[in-house]
Short mmCIF file of C-alpha atoms in Angstrom, two decimals:
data_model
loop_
_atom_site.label_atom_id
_atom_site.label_comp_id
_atom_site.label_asym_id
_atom_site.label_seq_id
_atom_site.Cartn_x
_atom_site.Cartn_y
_atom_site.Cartn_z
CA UNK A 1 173.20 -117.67 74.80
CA UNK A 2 175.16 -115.75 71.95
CA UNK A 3 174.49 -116.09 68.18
CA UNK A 4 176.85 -117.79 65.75
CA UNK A 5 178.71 -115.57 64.17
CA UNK A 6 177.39 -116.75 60.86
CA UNK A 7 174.16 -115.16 61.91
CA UNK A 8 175.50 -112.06 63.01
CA UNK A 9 177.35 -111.55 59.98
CA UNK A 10 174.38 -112.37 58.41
CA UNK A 11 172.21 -109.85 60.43
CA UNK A 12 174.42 -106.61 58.84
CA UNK A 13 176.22 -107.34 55.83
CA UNK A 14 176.06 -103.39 54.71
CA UNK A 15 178.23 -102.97 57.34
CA UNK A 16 180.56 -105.44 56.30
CA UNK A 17 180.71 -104.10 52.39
CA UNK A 18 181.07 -100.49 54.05
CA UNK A 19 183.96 -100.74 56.33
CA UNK A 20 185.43 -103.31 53.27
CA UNK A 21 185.18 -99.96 50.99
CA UNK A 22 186.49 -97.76 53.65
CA UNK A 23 189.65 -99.54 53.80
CA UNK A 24 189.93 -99.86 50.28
CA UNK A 25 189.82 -95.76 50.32
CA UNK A 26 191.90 -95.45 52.78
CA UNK A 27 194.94 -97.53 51.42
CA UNK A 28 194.37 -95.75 48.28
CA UNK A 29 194.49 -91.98 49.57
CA UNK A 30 197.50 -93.25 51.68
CA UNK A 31 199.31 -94.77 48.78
CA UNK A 32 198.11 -91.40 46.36
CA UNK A 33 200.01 -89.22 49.63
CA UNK A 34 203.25 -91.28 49.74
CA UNK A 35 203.63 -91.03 45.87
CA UNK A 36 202.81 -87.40 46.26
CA UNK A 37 205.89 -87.04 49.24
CA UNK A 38 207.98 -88.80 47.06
CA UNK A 39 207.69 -86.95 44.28
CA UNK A 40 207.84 -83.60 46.26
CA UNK A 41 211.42 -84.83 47.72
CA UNK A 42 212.72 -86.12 44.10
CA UNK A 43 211.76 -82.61 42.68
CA UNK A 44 213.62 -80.70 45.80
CA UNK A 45 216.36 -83.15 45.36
CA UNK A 46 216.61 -82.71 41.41
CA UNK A 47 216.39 -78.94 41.82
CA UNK A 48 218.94 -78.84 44.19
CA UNK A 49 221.52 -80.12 41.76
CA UNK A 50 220.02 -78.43 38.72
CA UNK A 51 218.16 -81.27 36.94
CA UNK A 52 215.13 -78.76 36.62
CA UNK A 53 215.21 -75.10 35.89
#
């Protein structure tokens, strides 16, 4: 018979609080990248019409 998944949560809640973190890191660095890209385009953009020396 299985366990309830109450008790198998239960049974490894480091797990739980680690892959919890792990996404939290992982949106971040994604969300760090993308403002990074866009920033990269707006300066190639700018510099392309002479906004920036």
């Amino acid at each position: 018979m299985r366990e309830p998944v109450e008790a198998r949560a239960a049974a490894t809640p480091a797990r739980g609080w680690l892959r919890r973190i792990g996404w939290l890191v992982l949106i971040w660095a994604v969300s760090v990248a993308v403002v990074m890209a866009v920033a990269a385009v707006l300066r190639v953009v700018m510099r392309s019409v002479g906004l920036t020396p």
